[in-house]
XYZ file of C-alpha atoms in Angstrom:
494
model
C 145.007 41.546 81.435
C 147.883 39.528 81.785
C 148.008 36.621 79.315
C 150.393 34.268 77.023
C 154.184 33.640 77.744
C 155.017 37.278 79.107
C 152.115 36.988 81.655
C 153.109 33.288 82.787
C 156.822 35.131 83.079
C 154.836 38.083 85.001
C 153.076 35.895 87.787
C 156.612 33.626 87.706
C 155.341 31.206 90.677
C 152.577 28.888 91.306
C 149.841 28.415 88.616
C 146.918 27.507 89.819
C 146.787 26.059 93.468
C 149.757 24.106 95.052
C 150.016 22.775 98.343
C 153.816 22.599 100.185
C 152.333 20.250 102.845
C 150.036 17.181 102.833
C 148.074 18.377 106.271
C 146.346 21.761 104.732
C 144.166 23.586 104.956
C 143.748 23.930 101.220
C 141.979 26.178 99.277
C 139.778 23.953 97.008
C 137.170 26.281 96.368
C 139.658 29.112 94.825
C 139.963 32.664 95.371
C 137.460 35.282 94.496
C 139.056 38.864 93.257
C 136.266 41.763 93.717
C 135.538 45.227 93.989
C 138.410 46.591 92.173
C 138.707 50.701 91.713
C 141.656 52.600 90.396
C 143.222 52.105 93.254
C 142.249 49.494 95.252
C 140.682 45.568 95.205
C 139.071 42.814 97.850
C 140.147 39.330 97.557
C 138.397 36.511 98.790
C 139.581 33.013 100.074
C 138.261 30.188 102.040
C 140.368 27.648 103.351
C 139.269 23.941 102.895
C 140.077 20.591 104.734
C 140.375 18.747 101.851
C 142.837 19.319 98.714
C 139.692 18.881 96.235
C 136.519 18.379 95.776
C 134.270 15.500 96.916
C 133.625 13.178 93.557
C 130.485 13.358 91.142
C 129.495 9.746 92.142
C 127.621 10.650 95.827
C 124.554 10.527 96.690
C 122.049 13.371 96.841
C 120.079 13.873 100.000
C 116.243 12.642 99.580
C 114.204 16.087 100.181
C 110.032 15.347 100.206
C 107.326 17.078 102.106
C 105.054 17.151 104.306
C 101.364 18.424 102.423
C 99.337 20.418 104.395
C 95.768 18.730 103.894
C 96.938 14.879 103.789
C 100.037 14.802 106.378
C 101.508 12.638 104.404
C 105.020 13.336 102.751
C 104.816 14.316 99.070
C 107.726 14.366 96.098
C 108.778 17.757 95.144
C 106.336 20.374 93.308
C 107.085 20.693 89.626
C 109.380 23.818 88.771
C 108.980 26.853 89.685
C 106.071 25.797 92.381
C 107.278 26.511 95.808
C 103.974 26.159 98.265
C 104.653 28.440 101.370
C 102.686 26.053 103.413
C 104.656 22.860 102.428
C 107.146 21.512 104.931
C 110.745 20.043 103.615
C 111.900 16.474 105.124
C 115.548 16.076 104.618
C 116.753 12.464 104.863
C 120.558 12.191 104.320
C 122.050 8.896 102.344
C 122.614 6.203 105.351
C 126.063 7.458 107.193
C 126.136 10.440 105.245
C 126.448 14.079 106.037
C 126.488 17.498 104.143
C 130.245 17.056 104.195
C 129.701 14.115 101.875
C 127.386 14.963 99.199
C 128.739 15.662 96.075
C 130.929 18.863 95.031
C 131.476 19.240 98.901
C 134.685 20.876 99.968
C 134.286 21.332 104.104
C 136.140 24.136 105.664
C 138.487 24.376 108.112
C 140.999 26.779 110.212
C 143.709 28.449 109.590
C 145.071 31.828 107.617
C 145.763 33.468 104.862
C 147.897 36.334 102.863
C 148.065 38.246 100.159
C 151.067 39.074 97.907
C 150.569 41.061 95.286
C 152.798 43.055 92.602
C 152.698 45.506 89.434
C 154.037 44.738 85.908
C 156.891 46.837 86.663
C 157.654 45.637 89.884
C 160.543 43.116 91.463
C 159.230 43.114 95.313
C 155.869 41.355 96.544
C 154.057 43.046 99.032
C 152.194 41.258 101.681
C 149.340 41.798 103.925
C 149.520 40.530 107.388
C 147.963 37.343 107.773
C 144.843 37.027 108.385
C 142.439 34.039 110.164
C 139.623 32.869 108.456
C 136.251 32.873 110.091
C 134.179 29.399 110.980
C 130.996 31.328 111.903
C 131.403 32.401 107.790
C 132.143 29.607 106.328
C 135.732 29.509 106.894
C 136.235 32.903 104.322
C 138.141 35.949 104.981
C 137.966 39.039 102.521
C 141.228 40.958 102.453
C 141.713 44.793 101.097
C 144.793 45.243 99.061
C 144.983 49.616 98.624
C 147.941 51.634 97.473
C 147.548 50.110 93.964
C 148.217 52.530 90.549
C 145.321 53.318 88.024
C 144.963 51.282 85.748
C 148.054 48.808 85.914
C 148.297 44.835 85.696
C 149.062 42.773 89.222
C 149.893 39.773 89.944
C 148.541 38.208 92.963
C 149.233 34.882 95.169
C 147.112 34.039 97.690
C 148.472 32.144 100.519
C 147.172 29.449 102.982
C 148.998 27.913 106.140
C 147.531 26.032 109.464
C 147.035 28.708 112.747
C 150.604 29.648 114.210
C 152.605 28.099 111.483
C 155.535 29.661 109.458
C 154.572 26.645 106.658
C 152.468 27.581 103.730
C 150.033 24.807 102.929
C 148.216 26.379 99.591
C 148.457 28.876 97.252
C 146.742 30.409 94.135
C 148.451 32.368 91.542
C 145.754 35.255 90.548
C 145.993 38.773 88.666
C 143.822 41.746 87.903
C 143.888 44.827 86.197
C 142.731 48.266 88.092
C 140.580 51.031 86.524
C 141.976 53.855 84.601
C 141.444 56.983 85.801
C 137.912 59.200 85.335
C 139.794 61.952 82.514
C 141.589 58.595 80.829
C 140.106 57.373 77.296
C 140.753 54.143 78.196
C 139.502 50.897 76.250
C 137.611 48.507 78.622
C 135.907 45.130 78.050
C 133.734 43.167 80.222
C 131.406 40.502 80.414
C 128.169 39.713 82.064
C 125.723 36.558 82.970
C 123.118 35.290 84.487
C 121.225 31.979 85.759
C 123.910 29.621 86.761
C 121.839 26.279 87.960
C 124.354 23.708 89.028
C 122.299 20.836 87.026
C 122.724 22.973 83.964
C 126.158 22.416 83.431
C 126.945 21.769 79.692
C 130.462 20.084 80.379
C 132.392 18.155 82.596
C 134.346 20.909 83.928
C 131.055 23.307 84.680
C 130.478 25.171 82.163
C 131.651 26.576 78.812
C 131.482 30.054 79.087
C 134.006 30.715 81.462
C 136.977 29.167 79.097
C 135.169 31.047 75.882
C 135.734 34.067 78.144
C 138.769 33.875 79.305
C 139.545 34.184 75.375
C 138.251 37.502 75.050
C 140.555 38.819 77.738
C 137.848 40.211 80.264
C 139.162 43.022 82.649
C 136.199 42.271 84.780
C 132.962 40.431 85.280
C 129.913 40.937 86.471
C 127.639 38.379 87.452
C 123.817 39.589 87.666
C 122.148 36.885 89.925
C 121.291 33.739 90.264
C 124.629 32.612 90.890
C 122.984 29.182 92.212
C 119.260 28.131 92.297
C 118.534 27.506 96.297
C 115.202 26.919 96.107
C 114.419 23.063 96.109
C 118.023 22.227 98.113
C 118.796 24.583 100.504
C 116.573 24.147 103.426
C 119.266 24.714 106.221
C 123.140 27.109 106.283
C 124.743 24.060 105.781
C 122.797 23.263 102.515
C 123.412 26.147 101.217
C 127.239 26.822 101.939
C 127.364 23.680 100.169
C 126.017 24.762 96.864
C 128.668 27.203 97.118
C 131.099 24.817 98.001
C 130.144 23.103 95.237
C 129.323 25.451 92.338
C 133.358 27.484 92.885
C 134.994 24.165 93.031
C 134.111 23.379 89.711
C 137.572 23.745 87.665
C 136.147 26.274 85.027
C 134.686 28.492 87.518
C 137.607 27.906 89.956
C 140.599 29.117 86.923
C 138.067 32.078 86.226
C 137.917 33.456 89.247
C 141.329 33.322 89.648
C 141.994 35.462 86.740
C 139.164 37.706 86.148
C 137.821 40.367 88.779
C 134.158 39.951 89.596
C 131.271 41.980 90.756
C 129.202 39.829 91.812
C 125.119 40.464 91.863
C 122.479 38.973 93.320
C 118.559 38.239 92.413
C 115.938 35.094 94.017
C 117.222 31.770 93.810
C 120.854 33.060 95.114
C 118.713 34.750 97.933
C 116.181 32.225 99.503
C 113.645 31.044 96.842
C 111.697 32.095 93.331
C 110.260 35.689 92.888
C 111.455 36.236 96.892
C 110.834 39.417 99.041
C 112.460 40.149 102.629
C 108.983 40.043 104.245
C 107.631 36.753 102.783
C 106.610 33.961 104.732
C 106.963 30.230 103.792
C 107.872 26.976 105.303
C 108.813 26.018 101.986
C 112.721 26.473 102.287
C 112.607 24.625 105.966
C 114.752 26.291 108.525
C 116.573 28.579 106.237
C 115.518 32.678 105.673
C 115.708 34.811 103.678
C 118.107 36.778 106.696
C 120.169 33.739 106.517
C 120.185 34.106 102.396
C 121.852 37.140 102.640
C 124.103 36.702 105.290
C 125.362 33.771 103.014
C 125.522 35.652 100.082
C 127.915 38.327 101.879
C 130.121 36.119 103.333
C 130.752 33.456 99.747
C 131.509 36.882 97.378
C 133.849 39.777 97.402
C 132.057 42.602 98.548
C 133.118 45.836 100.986
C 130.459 46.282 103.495
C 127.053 45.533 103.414
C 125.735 47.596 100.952
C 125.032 45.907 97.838
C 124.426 48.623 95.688
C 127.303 50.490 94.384
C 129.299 52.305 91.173
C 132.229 51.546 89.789
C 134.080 54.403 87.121
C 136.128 52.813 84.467
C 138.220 55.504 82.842
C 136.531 58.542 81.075
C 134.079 56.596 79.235
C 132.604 53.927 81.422
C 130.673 53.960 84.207
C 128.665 50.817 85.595
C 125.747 50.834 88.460
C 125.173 47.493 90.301
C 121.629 47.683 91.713
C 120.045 45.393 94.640
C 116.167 44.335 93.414
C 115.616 41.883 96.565
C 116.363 43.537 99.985
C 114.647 46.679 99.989
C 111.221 45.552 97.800
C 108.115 45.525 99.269
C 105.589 42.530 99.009
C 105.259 41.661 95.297
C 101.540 40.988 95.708
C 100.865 44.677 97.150
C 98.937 47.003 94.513
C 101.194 48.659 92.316
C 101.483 52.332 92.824
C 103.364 55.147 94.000
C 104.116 53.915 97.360
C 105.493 50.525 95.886
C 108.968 49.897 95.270
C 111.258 47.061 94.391
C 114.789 49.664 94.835
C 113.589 51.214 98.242
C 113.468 55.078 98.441
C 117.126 55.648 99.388
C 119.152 53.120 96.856
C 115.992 55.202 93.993
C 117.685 58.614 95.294
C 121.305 56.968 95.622
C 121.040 55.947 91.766
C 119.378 59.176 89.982
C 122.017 61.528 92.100
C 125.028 59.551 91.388
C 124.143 58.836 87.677
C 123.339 62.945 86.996
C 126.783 63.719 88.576
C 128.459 61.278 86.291
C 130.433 62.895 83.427
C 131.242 59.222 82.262
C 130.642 59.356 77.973
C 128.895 55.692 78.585
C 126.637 55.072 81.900
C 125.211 51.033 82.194
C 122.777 50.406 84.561
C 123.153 46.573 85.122
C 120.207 45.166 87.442
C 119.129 41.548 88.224
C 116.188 42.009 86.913
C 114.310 43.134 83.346
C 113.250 46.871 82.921
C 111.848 46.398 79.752
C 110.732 42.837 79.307
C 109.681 40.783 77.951
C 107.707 38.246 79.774
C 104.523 35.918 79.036
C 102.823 34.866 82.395
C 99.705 37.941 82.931
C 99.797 36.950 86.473
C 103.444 37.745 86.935
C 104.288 40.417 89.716
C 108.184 40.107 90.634
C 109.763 42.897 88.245
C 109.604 46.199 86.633
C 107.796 45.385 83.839
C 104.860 43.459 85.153
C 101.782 45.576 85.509
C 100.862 43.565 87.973
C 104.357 44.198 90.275
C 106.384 47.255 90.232
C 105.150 49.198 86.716
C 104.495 52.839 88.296
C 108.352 52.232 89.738
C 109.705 50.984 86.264
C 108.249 53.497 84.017
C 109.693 56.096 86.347
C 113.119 54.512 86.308
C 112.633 54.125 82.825
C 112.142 57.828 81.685
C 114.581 58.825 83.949
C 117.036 56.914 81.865
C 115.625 57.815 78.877
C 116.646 61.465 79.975
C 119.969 60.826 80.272
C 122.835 61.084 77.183
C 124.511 57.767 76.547
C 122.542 55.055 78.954
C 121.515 51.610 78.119
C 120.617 49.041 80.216
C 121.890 45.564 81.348
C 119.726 42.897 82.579
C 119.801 39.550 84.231
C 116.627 36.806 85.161
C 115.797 36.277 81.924
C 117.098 32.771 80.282
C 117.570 34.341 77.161
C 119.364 36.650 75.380
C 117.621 39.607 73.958
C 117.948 43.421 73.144
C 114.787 45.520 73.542
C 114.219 49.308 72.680
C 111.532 50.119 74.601
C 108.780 51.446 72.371
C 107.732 54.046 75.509
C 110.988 55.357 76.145
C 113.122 54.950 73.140
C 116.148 52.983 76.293
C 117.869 50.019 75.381
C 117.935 47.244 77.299
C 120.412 44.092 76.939
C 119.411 41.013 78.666
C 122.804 38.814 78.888
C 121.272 34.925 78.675
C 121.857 32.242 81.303
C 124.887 30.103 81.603
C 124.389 27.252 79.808
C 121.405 26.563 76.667
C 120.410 24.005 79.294
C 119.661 26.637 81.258
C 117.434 28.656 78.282
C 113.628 28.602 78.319
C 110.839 31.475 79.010
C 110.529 32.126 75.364
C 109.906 31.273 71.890
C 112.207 32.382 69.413
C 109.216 32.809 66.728
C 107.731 35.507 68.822
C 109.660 38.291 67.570
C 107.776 41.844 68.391
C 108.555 45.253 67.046
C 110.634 45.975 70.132
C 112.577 43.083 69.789
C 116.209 43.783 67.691
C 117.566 40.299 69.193
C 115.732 37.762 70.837
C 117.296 34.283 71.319
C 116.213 31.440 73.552
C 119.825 30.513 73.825
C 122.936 30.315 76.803
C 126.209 32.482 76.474
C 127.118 35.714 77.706
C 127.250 39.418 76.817
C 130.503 41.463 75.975
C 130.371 44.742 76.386
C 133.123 47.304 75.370
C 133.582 51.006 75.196
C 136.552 52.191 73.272
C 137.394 54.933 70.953
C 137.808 54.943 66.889
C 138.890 58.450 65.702
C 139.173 59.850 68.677
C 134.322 59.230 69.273
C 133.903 56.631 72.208
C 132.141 53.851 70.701
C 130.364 51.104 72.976
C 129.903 47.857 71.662
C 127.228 45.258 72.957
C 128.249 41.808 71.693
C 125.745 38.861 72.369
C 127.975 35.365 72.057
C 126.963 31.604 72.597
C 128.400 29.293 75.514
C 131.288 28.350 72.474
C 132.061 31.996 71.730
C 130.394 32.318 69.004
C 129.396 36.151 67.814
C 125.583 35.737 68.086
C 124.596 39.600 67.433
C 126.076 43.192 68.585
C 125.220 46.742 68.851
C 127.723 48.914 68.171
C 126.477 52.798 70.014
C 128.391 55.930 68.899
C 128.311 58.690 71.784
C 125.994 61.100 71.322
């Protein structure tokens, strides 16, 4: 990635956002840089009406309830309740809107562009520009193809009002493309979960993203939970907010703008805790779990619909992304054959596509645990519960366990752990949340055979596959929300 003097010298321009006129529209809630290949990337904008965010010294709205035996309106459940047949009441600060509350950047018209160049390179090219849409939240996602293998660009993203020749905003951003499926390339990457705006441990956000920036990411991948919807979000507007207000945080805004994300998705960044498509509950007011994804679509860099996908990374890297919400059936149907959490075609999608990989290293990252652990008997939302999807994890689980080379990545859980799973022999790394605000669900004197590292702790994982001596190595590095080198696995190819 492009860093220090020669990379400032590289993306010679803005840094950071600038605006060239005082009227906007401004792009306050950064730029997103996703889905990058060998040869290709999206990049994501919204345009804002205001230059920054609102400030930290609002008001919240007041959300009670209606209870369904008294009538009468009720504070919040304690956390994780969510009663499907309680009924949100909204009440706004007097004279106070959405557009008011804090961390709230409002949207507005207007379009943008996309210049972008290699290392070696004098000329920026441009895409046309492009308007942004106001039935999505003011965001446009824009393809940039025709890009080499496994080169360094430098991007700027451009904003100016409908019709104008006057840019308004821009945002200096870069990214590095994957090397090529026969290239022994090194590649490093990190990975998080559980990112609850109240759990931010500093004034900025949060401290991860600056203690990864250090470790010169080439990409990202964020496993779920990228906000917690579930006692806020009870119309679109509430939760295009929480968007609003989560990306306009300065840590999470310079990140984006320099590291390429892959961005996942699990419950609370869906509709509510341990959700399913089918569920019914009053408990999240007017919005659905429909509206949940259309949201999540439209605030990250994805192409198409589909959220499952592969991405190669040179000769010995290959990573799955897989979707655990939209295709599950109801947790609280009997576990069996017939039940599934993946669906049958993203099941079939994964096994054929990881068989007819000839990547040394092959990570299966998924929102949610494969192996464990977990302490509630009556739990039923993931692969390890007996109660929810076992007969589908244990299959999913030898199947891996079959293959040279595979370990596992997984998000939920709000702490960091590695697991060999005593049934299988697979490894599974579970990254940790955001923030050790954020870390609970465990206790770190419960250490079982299984367990090589368990720690009821925030940070992130680094993963990274290189070669020593010509033998791919891959290296699974746990580290704290300061950086700090926590634990690692270091896995010779086999």
């Amino acid at each position: 990635m492009i860093r220090g003097a020669a990379g400032l010298a590289f993306v010679a321009g803005f840094i950071g956002c600038s605006s060239t006129t005082p009227e906007g529209p401004y792009l306050a809630t950064g730029i997103k840089i996703g889905e990058v290949t060998t040869t290709s990337a999206l990049v994501w904008a919204r345009l804002t009406r205001s230059p920054q965010r609102v400030a930290s010294d609002t008001d919240y709205p007041d959300i009670q309830y209606i209870h369904p035996e008294s009538g009468e309106l009720v504070p919040p459940p304690p956390w994780p309740a969510t009663p499907a047949d309680w009924v949100p009441v909204v009440e706004y600060p007097q004279g106070l809107t959405v557009d008011d509350l804090e961390g709230a950047v409002p949207g507005a018209p207007g379009e943008v562009r996309v210049l972008y160049r290699g290392a070696n390179e004098t000329e920026w090219r441009t895409t046309d520009w492009a308007p942004v849409e106001s039935a999505r939240d003011y965001t446009v996602q824009i393809p940039l193809g025709d890009l080499l293998s496994d080169s360094e660009y430098a991007l700027r993203v451009e904003a100016r009002p409908e019709g104008s020749n006057t840019v308004s905003a821009a945002i200096d951003g870069q990214l590095r493309t994957a090397p090529d499926a026969d290239e022994p390339a090194r590649v490093v990457f990190g990975s998080v979960t559980g990112q609850d705006y109240i759990n931010r441990d500093s004034p900025d956000g949060y401290k991860i993203y600056p203690a990864m920036l250090e470790r010169n990411l080439d990409f990202f991948v964020h496993t779920g939970d990228v906000l917690y919807y579930d006692s806020w979000a009870k119309d679109m507007d509430l939760a295009r907010w929480g968007w609003s207000q989560m990306y306009s945080l300065p840590t999470n805004y310079e990140f984006q703008r320099q590291i390429p994300t892959y961005f996942m998705k699990d419950d609370h960044d869906v509709w509510l805790n341990d959700a399913w498509p089918s569920q019914i509950s009053s408990f999240m007011g007017d919005f659905t779990f429909a509206q949940g994804q259309q949201i999540f679509l439209e605030q990250v860099p994805i192409a198409g619909d589909t959220p499952y996908r592969t991405f190669r990374w040179g000769q010995d890297l290959q990573i799955w992304l897989t979707e655990a919400r939209d295709y599950r059936d109801p947790n609280t149907d009997p576990d069996g054959p017939d039940k599934t959490m993946w669906g049958e075609e993203q099941k079939r999608w994964f096994m054929e596509t990881v068989q007819a990989s000839d990547a040394t290293f092959r990570i299966a990252i998924n929102p949610t645990p494969m192996t464990g652990p977990y302490t509630d008997p009556i739990e039923m939302d993931n692969h390890t519960n007996m109660a929810g999807f076992a007969y589908e994890g244990r299959e999913l689980r030898e199947f891996i366990a079959r293959q040279s080379n595979m370990v596992v990545i997984a998000g939920d859980r709000h702490f960091q752990y590695v697991i060999e799973d005593p049934e299988t022999g697979i490894l599974e790394f579970a990254t940790g949340p955001a923030s050790n605000e954020h870390a609970r669900g465990w206790s770190n004197d419960d250490v079982r055979p299984e367990h090589r590292y368990i720690n009821v702790v925030g940070g992130f994982l680094l993963t990274t596959v290189t070669r020593q001596n010509g033998v791919p190595i891959l290296l699974m590095q746990h580290f704290s929300v300061d950086g700090e080198l926590l634990h690692e696995e270091r896995l010779t190819a086999q």
